[in-house]
Coordinates of C-alpha atoms and ligand atoms in Angstrom, one line a residue:
X161 CA -12.2 22.9 -20.8
X162 CA -12.4 25.8 -18.3
X163 CA -11.5 25.0 -14.7
X164 CA -14.8 26.5 -13.4
X165 CA -16.6 23.5 -14.8
X166 CA -14.6 21.0 -12.7
X167 CA -16.4 20.4 -9.4
X168 CA -14.6 20.2 -6.1
X169 CA -15.4 16.5 -6.0
X170 CA -15.7 14.3 -9.1
X171 CA -17.9 11.4 -8.2
X172 CA -18.8 8.5 -10.5
X173 CA -22.2 6.9 -11.0
X174 CA -22.5 3.3 -9.7
X175 CA -22.7 2.3 -13.4
X176 CA -19.4 3.9 -14.1
X177 CA -17.6 1.8 -11.4
X178 CA -15.1 -0.7 -12.8
X179 CA -16.4 -4.2 -13.4
X180 CA -13.0 -5.7 -13.8
X181 CA -9.6 -5.2 -12.2
X182 CA -6.7 -4.3 -14.5
X183 CA -3.6 -6.4 -14.4
X184 CA -0.7 -4.1 -15.2
X185 CA 1.7 -7.0 -15.7
X186 CA -0.1 -8.0 -18.9
X187 CA 1.3 -4.9 -20.6
X188 CA 4.8 -5.1 -19.2
X189 CA 7.5 -6.2 -21.6
X190 CA 9.8 -7.0 -18.8
X191 CA 7.6 -9.0 -16.4
X192 CA 8.2 -8.8 -12.7
X193 CA 10.6 -11.6 -11.6
X194 CA 8.9 -14.7 -10.3
X195 CA 8.7 -15.7 -6.6
X196 CA 11.3 -18.3 -5.9
X197 CA 11.3 -21.3 -3.7
X198 CA 13.9 -20.4 -1.0
X199 CA 15.3 -23.9 -0.9
X200 CA 15.6 -24.7 -4.6
X201 CA 15.6 -21.2 -6.1
X202 CA 13.2 -22.4 -8.7
X203 CA 10.0 -20.4 -9.5
X204 CA 7.2 -21.2 -7.0
X205 CA 4.5 -23.4 -8.5
X206 CA 0.9 -22.9 -7.7
X207 CA 0.9 -26.3 -5.7
X208 CA 3.7 -25.1 -3.5
X209 CA 1.9 -21.9 -2.7
X210 CA -1.4 -23.7 -2.0
X211 CA -0.6 -24.4 1.7
X212 CA -0.1 -20.7 2.4
X213 CA -2.5 -18.8 0.0
X214 CA -6.0 -19.2 -1.3
X215 CA -6.3 -21.0 -4.7
X216 CA -8.0 -18.2 -6.7
X217 CA -5.6 -15.7 -5.3
X218 CA -2.6 -17.8 -6.4
X219 CA -3.9 -17.8 -9.9
X220 CA -4.1 -14.0 -9.8
X221 CA -0.6 -13.9 -8.3
X222 CA 1.0 -15.9 -11.0
X223 CA -0.9 -14.6 -14.0
X224 CA 1.3 -12.1 -16.0
X225 CA -0.7 -12.2 -19.2
X226 CA -4.5 -11.7 -18.5
X227 CA -5.2 -8.0 -18.7
X228 CA -8.6 -8.0 -16.9
X229 CA -10.1 -10.0 -14.1
X230 CA -13.9 -9.7 -13.6
X231 CA -14.8 -8.4 -10.2
X232 CA -17.2 -10.9 -8.7
X233 CA -20.7 -9.4 -8.0
X234 CA -20.4 -9.9 -4.2
X235 CA -17.3 -7.8 -4.2
X236 CA -18.8 -5.1 -6.4
X237 CA -21.7 -4.9 -4.1
X238 CA -19.5 -4.5 -1.1
X239 CA -17.5 -1.8 -3.0
X240 CA -20.7 0.1 -3.5
X241 CA -21.0 0.6 0.3
X242 CA -18.0 2.9 0.3
X243 CA -17.1 3.5 -3.4
X244 CA -16.7 5.2 -5.8
X245 CA -14.3 7.2 -3.7
X246 CA -14.2 10.9 -4.6
X247 CA -11.5 12.5 -6.8
X248 CA -11.1 15.9 -5.2
X249 CA -9.8 19.0 -6.9
X250 CA -7.7 20.7 -4.2
X251 CA -8.9 24.2 -5.0
X252 CA -8.3 25.3 -1.4
X253 CA -4.8 24.0 -1.3
X254 CA -4.0 25.5 -4.7
X255 CA -5.3 28.8 -3.4
X256 CA -3.2 28.6 -0.3
X257 CA 0.0 27.7 -2.2
X258 CA -0.8 30.3 -4.9
X259 CA 0.3 27.8 -7.4
X260 CA -0.8 27.6 -11.1
X261 CA -0.7 23.8 -10.7
X262 CA -3.9 21.9 -10.7
X263 CA -4.0 19.5 -7.9
X264 CA -6.3 16.5 -7.5
X265 CA -6.4 13.7 -4.9
X266 CA -8.1 10.4 -4.9
X267 CA -9.4 10.0 -1.3
X268 CA -9.6 6.4 0.0
X269 CA -10.3 7.2 3.6
X270 CA -14.1 7.1 3.4
X271 CA -14.6 3.8 5.1
X272 CA -14.3 2.6 8.7
X273 CA -10.9 1.0 8.2
X274 CA -9.8 4.5 7.0
X275 CA -7.7 3.4 4.0
X276 CA -7.5 1.8 0.6
X277 CA -6.7 -1.5 2.2
X278 CA -10.4 -2.6 2.2
X279 CA -10.3 -2.8 -1.6
X280 CA -8.1 -5.9 -1.4
X281 CA -9.3 -7.2 2.0
X282 CA -12.8 -7.8 0.7
X283 CA -11.5 -9.6 -2.4
X284 CA -9.2 -11.8 -0.4
X285 CA -11.9 -12.7 2.2
X286 CA -14.3 -13.4 -0.7
X287 CA -11.9 -16.0 -2.3
X288 CA -11.1 -17.6 1.1
X289 CA -14.8 -18.0 1.8
X290 CA -15.4 -19.4 -1.7
X291 CA -12.7 -22.0 -1.1
X292 CA -14.6 -23.1 2.1
X293 CA -11.9 -22.0 4.5
X294 CA -12.6 -21.3 8.2
X295 CA -10.4 -18.3 8.5
X296 CA -7.3 -16.3 7.6
X297 CA -4.3 -15.0 9.4
X298 CA -2.4 -11.8 8.7
X299 CA 0.0 -9.2 9.9
X300 CA -0.7 -5.6 10.4
X301 CA 1.7 -2.7 10.8
X302 CA -0.1 0.5 11.5
X303 CA -3.4 -1.4 11.9
X304 CA -5.1 -0.3 8.7
X305 CA -4.8 -3.6 7.0
X306 CA -5.9 -5.6 10.0
X307 CA -8.9 -3.4 10.4
X308 CA -9.8 -3.7 6.8
X309 CA -9.4 -7.5 6.9
X310 CA -11.5 -7.7 10.1
X311 CA -14.3 -5.9 8.4
X312 CA -14.1 -8.1 5.3
X313 CA -14.0 -11.3 7.3
X314 CA -16.9 -10.4 9.4
X315 CA -18.9 -9.6 6.2
X316 CA -18.2 -13.1 4.9
X317 CA -18.3 -14.9 8.3
X318 CA -14.6 -15.9 8.4
X319 CA -12.3 -16.0 11.5
X320 CA -9.6 -13.4 11.4
X321 CA -6.3 -13.7 13.3
X322 CA -4.1 -10.6 13.3
X323 CA -0.5 -10.3 14.3
X324 CA 0.0 -6.6 15.0
X325 CA 3.5 -5.0 15.0
X326 CA 4.2 -4.4 18.7
X327 CA 5.0 -0.7 18.4
X328 CA 1.6 -0.1 16.7
X329 CA -0.2 -2.4 19.1
X330 CA 1.0 -0.1 21.9
X331 CA 0.7 3.2 20.1
X332 CA -2.8 2.5 18.7
X333 CA -4.9 0.6 21.2
X334 CA -8.1 1.9 19.5
X335 CA -7.2 0.3 16.2
X336 CA -7.0 -3.0 18.1
X337 CA -10.5 -2.4 19.5
X338 CA -11.9 -1.7 16.1
X339 CA -10.6 -5.0 14.9
X340 CA -12.0 -6.8 17.9
X341 CA -15.4 -5.0 17.3
X342 CA -15.3 -6.8 13.9
X343 CA -14.6 -10.1 15.7
X344 CA -10.8 -10.5 15.0
X345 CA -8.3 -11.7 17.5
X346 CA -5.2 -9.5 17.8
X347 CA -1.8 -10.5 19.1
X348 CA 1.2 -8.1 19.4
X349 CA 4.2 -9.3 17.3
X350 CA 6.7 -10.7 17.9
X351 CA 4.8 -13.0 20.2
X352 CA 5.6 -16.2 22.1
X353 CA 2.7 -17.9 20.3
X354 CA 4.8 -19.0 17.3
X355 CA 8.2 -20.7 16.9
X356 CA 9.4 -17.9 14.7
X357 CA 8.2 -15.3 17.1
X358 CA 10.0 -16.9 20.0
X359 CA 13.2 -17.1 17.9
X360 CA 13.0 -13.4 16.9
X361 CA 12.5 -12.4 20.5
X362 CA 15.6 -14.4 21.5
X363 CA 17.7 -12.7 18.8
X364 CA 16.3 -9.2 19.3
X365 CA 15.1 -8.9 22.9
X366 CA 12.9 -5.9 23.4
X367 CA 12.3 -5.4 19.7
X368 CA 9.3 -3.2 18.8
X369 CA 8.7 -5.6 15.9
X370 CA 8.3 -5.1 12.2
X371 CA 6.0 -6.1 9.4
X372 CA 8.5 -8.7 8.4
X373 CA 8.3 -10.4 11.8
X374 CA 4.6 -10.3 11.9
X375 CA 4.3 -11.8 8.5
X376 CA 6.5 -14.8 9.6
X377 CA 4.2 -15.4 12.5
X378 CA 1.0 -15.1 10.5
X379 CA 2.3 -17.5 7.9
X380 CA 3.4 -20.0 10.5
X381 CA 0.0 -19.8 12.2
X382 CA -1.9 -20.3 8.9
X383 CA 0.2 -23.2 7.7
X384 CA -0.1 -25.0 11.1
X385 CA -3.8 -24.5 11.5
X386 CA -6.4 -26.6 9.7
X387 CA -8.7 -24.6 7.4
X388 CA -6.7 -21.4 7.5
X389 CA -4.7 -19.6 4.9
X390 CA -2.5 -16.5 5.1
X391 CA -3.4 -13.2 3.4
X392 CA -1.2 -10.2 2.8
X393 CA -2.3 -6.5 2.5
X394 CA 0.4 -5.2 0.2
X395 CA 3.4 -6.1 -1.9
X396 CA 1.9 -9.0 -3.8
X397 CA 0.8 -8.8 -7.4
X398 CA -2.8 -9.9 -6.4
X399 CA -3.0 -6.9 -4.1
X400 CA -1.9 -4.5 -6.8
X401 CA -4.5 -6.1 -9.0
X402 CA -7.4 -5.4 -6.5
X403 CA -6.1 -1.9 -5.9
X404 CA -6.4 -1.1 -9.6
X405 CA -9.9 -0.1 -8.7
X406 CA -8.4 3.2 -7.4
X407 CA -6.7 4.0 -10.7
X408 CA -9.5 2.9 -12.9
X409 CA -12.0 5.1 -11.0
X410 CA -9.5 8.0 -11.1
X411 CA -9.0 7.6 -14.9
X412 CA -12.8 7.5 -15.6
X413 CA -13.3 10.6 -13.5
X414 CA -10.5 12.5 -15.2
X415 CA -11.6 11.4 -18.6
X416 CA -15.1 12.7 -17.9
X417 CA -13.7 16.2 -17.8
X418 CA -10.9 15.7 -20.4
X419 CA -8.2 16.1 -17.8
X420 CA -4.8 14.5 -18.4
X421 CA -2.4 14.4 -15.5
X422 CA 1.2 15.3 -15.9
X423 CA 2.4 14.0 -12.6
X424 CA 1.0 11.1 -10.5
X425 CA 2.2 10.7 -7.0
X426 CA 1.7 8.1 -4.3
X427 CA 3.3 7.0 -1.1
X428 CA 4.9 3.6 -1.2
X429 CA 5.1 1.1 1.6
X430 CA 4.8 -2.2 -0.2
X431 CA 3.5 -0.5 -3.3
X432 CA -0.2 -1.4 -3.4
X433 CA -2.0 1.9 -3.4
X434 CA 0.6 3.4 -5.8
X435 CA 0.5 0.3 -8.0
X436 CA -3.3 0.5 -8.0
X437 CA -3.5 4.3 -8.6
X438 CA -1.0 4.3 -11.5
X439 CA -2.2 1.0 -13.1
X440 CA -4.3 2.3 -16.1
X441 CA -1.9 5.3 -16.6
X442 CA 1.2 3.1 -16.5
X443 CA -0.7 0.8 -18.9
X444 CA -1.0 3.6 -21.4
X445 CA 2.7 4.5 -20.8
X446 CA 3.7 0.9 -21.5
X447 CA 1.6 0.7 -24.6
X448 CA 3.1 4.0 -25.8
X449 CA -0.3 5.8 -25.8
X450 CA 0.6 8.5 -23.2
X451 CA 3.3 9.6 -21.0
X452 CA 3.2 10.6 -17.3
X453 CA 5.7 11.3 -14.6
X454 CA 5.1 8.9 -11.8
X455 CA 6.6 9.4 -8.4
X456 CA 6.8 7.0 -5.5
X457 CA 7.3 8.6 -2.1
X458 CA 8.8 6.7 0.8
X459 CA 10.0 7.6 4.3
X460 CA 13.7 8.5 4.6
X461 CA 13.8 6.0 7.5
X462 CA 12.8 3.1 5.3
X463 CA 14.0 4.0 1.8
X464 CA 13.6 0.7 -0.2
X465 CA 13.5 2.3 -3.6
X466 CA 15.9 5.1 -3.1
X467 CA 18.6 3.3 -1.1
X468 CA 17.7 -0.4 -1.4
X469 CA 19.2 -3.1 -3.6
X470 CA 17.3 -4.7 -6.4
X471 CA 17.8 -8.3 -5.4
X472 CA 16.0 -11.5 -4.4
X473 CA 15.1 -11.3 -0.8
X474 CA 12.8 -12.9 1.8
X475 CA 9.5 -11.2 2.2
X476 CA 9.6 -11.7 5.9
X477 CA 12.1 -11.5 8.8
X478 CA 11.7 -15.2 9.8
X479 CA 12.7 -16.3 6.2
X480 CA 9.8 -18.6 5.9
X481 CA 8.2 -16.9 2.8
X482 CA 9.2 -17.3 -0.8
X483 CA 12.0 -15.1 -2.3
X484 CA 10.8 -12.0 -4.2
X485 CA 13.0 -9.9 -6.5
X486 CA 12.5 -6.4 -5.3
X487 CA 14.1 -3.2 -4.1
X488 CA 14.9 -4.2 -0.5
X489 CA 16.7 -3.0 2.5
X490 CA 17.2 -6.7 3.6
X491 CA 14.6 -8.8 5.3
X492 CA 16.5 -8.4 8.6
X493 CA 16.2 -4.6 8.4
X494 CA 14.0 -3.3 11.2
X495 CA 13.3 0.4 10.6
X496 CA 13.3 3.0 13.3
X497 CA 9.8 3.1 14.9
X498 CA 8.6 6.0 12.7
X499 CA 5.1 7.1 12.6
X500 CA 4.1 5.9 9.2
X501 CA 3.7 2.3 10.2
X502 CA 2.2 1.4 6.8
X503 CA 5.5 2.4 5.2
X504 CA 7.8 0.4 7.4
X505 CA 8.3 -2.6 5.1
X506 CA 11.8 -3.6 4.0
X507 CA 10.9 -4.5 0.5
X508 CA 8.7 -3.3 -2.4
X509 CA 6.2 -4.8 -4.8
X510 CA 8.1 -6.8 -7.5
X511 CA 5.9 -5.2 -10.2
X512 CA 6.8 -1.7 -9.1
X513 CA 10.4 -2.7 -8.6
X514 CA 10.6 -3.9 -12.2
X515 CA 9.0 -0.6 -13.5
X516 CA 11.4 1.4 -11.4
X517 CA 14.4 -0.6 -12.6
X518 CA 13.2 0.0 -16.2
X519 CA 13.1 3.8 -15.6
X520 CA 9.3 4.0 -16.0
X521 CA 8.8 5.7 -12.6
X522 CA 10.7 7.8 -10.1
X523 CA 11.1 7.6 -6.4
X524 CA 12.0 10.0 -3.7
X525 CA 12.2 9.9 0.1
X526 CA 11.2 12.4 2.7
X527 CA 11.9 12.9 6.4
X528 CA 9.2 12.5 8.9
X529 CA 8.9 16.1 10.2
X530 CA 8.6 17.5 6.7
X531 CA 5.8 15.0 6.1
X532 CA 3.9 16.1 9.2
X533 CA 4.3 19.8 8.2
X534 CA 2.7 18.9 4.9
X535 CA 0.0 16.9 6.7
X536 CA -0.9 19.8 8.9
X537 CA -0.9 22.3 6.1
X538 CA -3.2 20.0 4.1
X539 CA -5.5 19.4 7.0
X540 CA -6.0 23.1 7.6
X541 CA -7.1 23.9 4.1
X542 CA -8.6 20.7 2.7
X543 CA -10.4 19.7 5.9
X544 CA -9.2 16.1 5.9
X545 CA -6.9 14.8 8.6
X546 CA -4.5 12.7 6.6
X547 CA -2.8 9.5 7.6
X548 CA 1.0 10.0 8.0
X549 CA 1.5 7.5 5.2
X550 CA -0.7 9.6 2.9
X551 CA 1.1 12.7 3.9
X552 CA 4.2 11.5 2.2
X553 CA 2.4 11.9 -1.1
X554 CA 1.0 15.3 0.0
X555 CA 4.5 16.5 0.8
X556 CA 5.8 15.8 -2.7
X557 CA 2.6 17.0 -4.4
X558 CA 3.1 20.3 -2.5
X559 CA 6.8 20.4 -3.6
X560 CA 5.8 19.8 -7.2
X561 CA 3.1 22.5 -7.0
X562 CA 5.6 25.0 -5.6
X563 CA 8.0 24.2 -8.4
X564 CA 5.2 25.1 -10.8
X565 CA 4.9 28.4 -9.0
X566 CA 8.5 29.1 -9.7
X567 CA 8.3 28.1 -13.4
X568 CA 4.8 29.3 -14.0
X569 CA 3.8 25.9 -15.4
X570 CA 0.2 24.8 -15.1
X571 CA 0.8 21.2 -14.5
X572 CA -1.9 18.8 -13.4
X573 CA -0.9 16.8 -10.4
X574 CA -2.8 13.8 -9.1
X575 CA -1.9 12.1 -5.8
X576 CA -3.3 9.3 -3.8
X577 CA -4.7 10.3 -0.4
X578 CA -4.7 6.8 1.0
X579 CA -6.4 7.4 4.4
X580 CA -7.2 9.3 7.5
X581 CA -5.0 9.7 10.5
X582 CA -7.5 9.6 13.4
X583 CA -5.6 6.7 15.0
X584 CA -2.3 8.5 14.5
X585 CA -2.7 11.2 17.1
X586 CA 0.2 10.1 19.2
X587 CA 2.4 10.9 16.1
X588 CA 0.7 14.2 15.6
X589 CA 1.2 14.9 19.3
X590 CA 5.0 14.2 19.0
X591 CA 5.1 16.5 16.1
X592 CA 3.2 19.3 17.8
X593 CA 5.4 18.9 21.0
X594 CA 8.6 19.1 18.9
X595 CA 9.5 15.6 19.9
X596 CA 9.5 14.0 16.5
X597 CA 12.8 12.7 15.3
X598 CA 14.0 12.3 11.7
X599 CA 15.8 9.0 11.9
X600 CA 17.7 8.1 8.8
X601 CA 19.7 4.9 8.6
X602 CA 23.4 5.2 7.9
X603 CA 25.1 3.5 4.9
X604 CA 26.8 1.2 7.3
X605 CA 23.5 0.0 8.8
X606 CA 22.1 -0.6 5.4
X607 CA 25.3 -2.4 4.3
X608 CA 25.1 -4.7 7.3
X609 CA 21.6 -5.6 6.3
X610 CA 22.5 -6.1 2.6
X611 CA 25.3 -8.4 3.6
X612 CA 22.6 -10.8 4.8
X613 CA 20.7 -10.9 1.5
X614 CA 20.3 -14.5 0.3
X615 CA 23.2 -15.6 -1.9
X616 CA 21.8 -16.3 -5.4
X617 CA 23.9 -18.0 -8.1
Ligands
LIG1636 C1 -0.9 0.5 4.2 C2 -1.0 1.9 3.9 C3 -0.1 2.6 3.0 C4 1.0 1.9 2.4 O1 0.8 0.6 1.7 P1 1.0 0.4 0.2 O2 0.8 -1.0 0.0 O3 2.3 0.9 -0.2 O4 -0.1 1.2 -0.4 C5 -0.3 3.9 2.7 N1 -1.3 4.6 3.3 C6 -2.1 4.1 4.1 C7 -3.2 4.9 4.7 C8 -2.0 2.7 4.5 O5 -2.9 2.2 5.4

């Protein structure tokens, strides 16, 4: 089909929106390793998780065999407020780069929370409400997840208690106010409100916090407060399931025009947007129906895939959560306060970890200043101010497009543009003022963290 016929933005009709989420695990021969009870090292049973998570979400978490889960109508209606998200042909960027590559991006920043996180937040809030809970607790790094969850909770009339990583709380006061606008209460983490927070503060005085710390606090709060459960915005299988809506829409849009991607690229923090974007494509790959190059992009300052160990580890710094087998830098690893807060998690989705271990996807890491150069280049031609997290994917998409320019190959590249960067102007300011640092952990630092991985036998 000639390129002239492909519009700048491929939208779907409401009737073309997915009616079920796709569970990638159903097609995996090697299933992701189960969550383990940290005391017994036995797989976590649904009953054991029930004090922490909502019942329906536990079912989704533990189900490795059901390929499709119907999206409840209330959630589909909420999705219709801001979805389908556009799949954009980056004609202007292609022109600027003078590349023969065809570049597409799936833009998830068209909602107030500014990222893809709302796709799972609304699902998790729905199941919490359905279970008759009063409220939920959570952590937020950069603030996108907390904002998304605040929106979802206010929609269903649930309380929302957010522990926000301290460095972000200070860097992004406006994010905090958006959350409060939606009725959430927001506490900087580590805090003195929880036992685990007090312990972390004693051990690391002056720490700027991490997602791992904030998770521990949110879990403690949920398990010690009547009628509350804990919800998580990434990493978990259930979150990847909800985020499959991104990939399903992308696939439908591409199929409409007979487009087959060669390379699919996404940034990876805990792996949810990438897991969601690639889901139907990886499904085809697993079933032997098609092949794609799939690339995860992570910050050089927090390189879970590229320099981490594939091992059982705690999901949180306070070591209160179950053990997950994943590429990890160690639950005690507190990354340098870089400006892609959403990518500062020490571990990685166990589903993506298994796929990576099986050689079904690639990973690469990029330093922060290169990411902001790509972000600025993209903003100037495509008109969207990207989130620093998203700009990791932009950077590698541009690199791949430039490689096509050298070789003359007309590859089709699809990447996930997960969100907007309006709350990241402190980071952009540092970049513009030449004050941005590319902090990369040393092997010794990583080894010190690996030495503290739980001993499994
Ligand atoms: C949270 C976030 C990410 C990273 O999280 P994943 O679970 O790896 O997708 C990426 N981009 C944006 C804009 C985010 O808010």
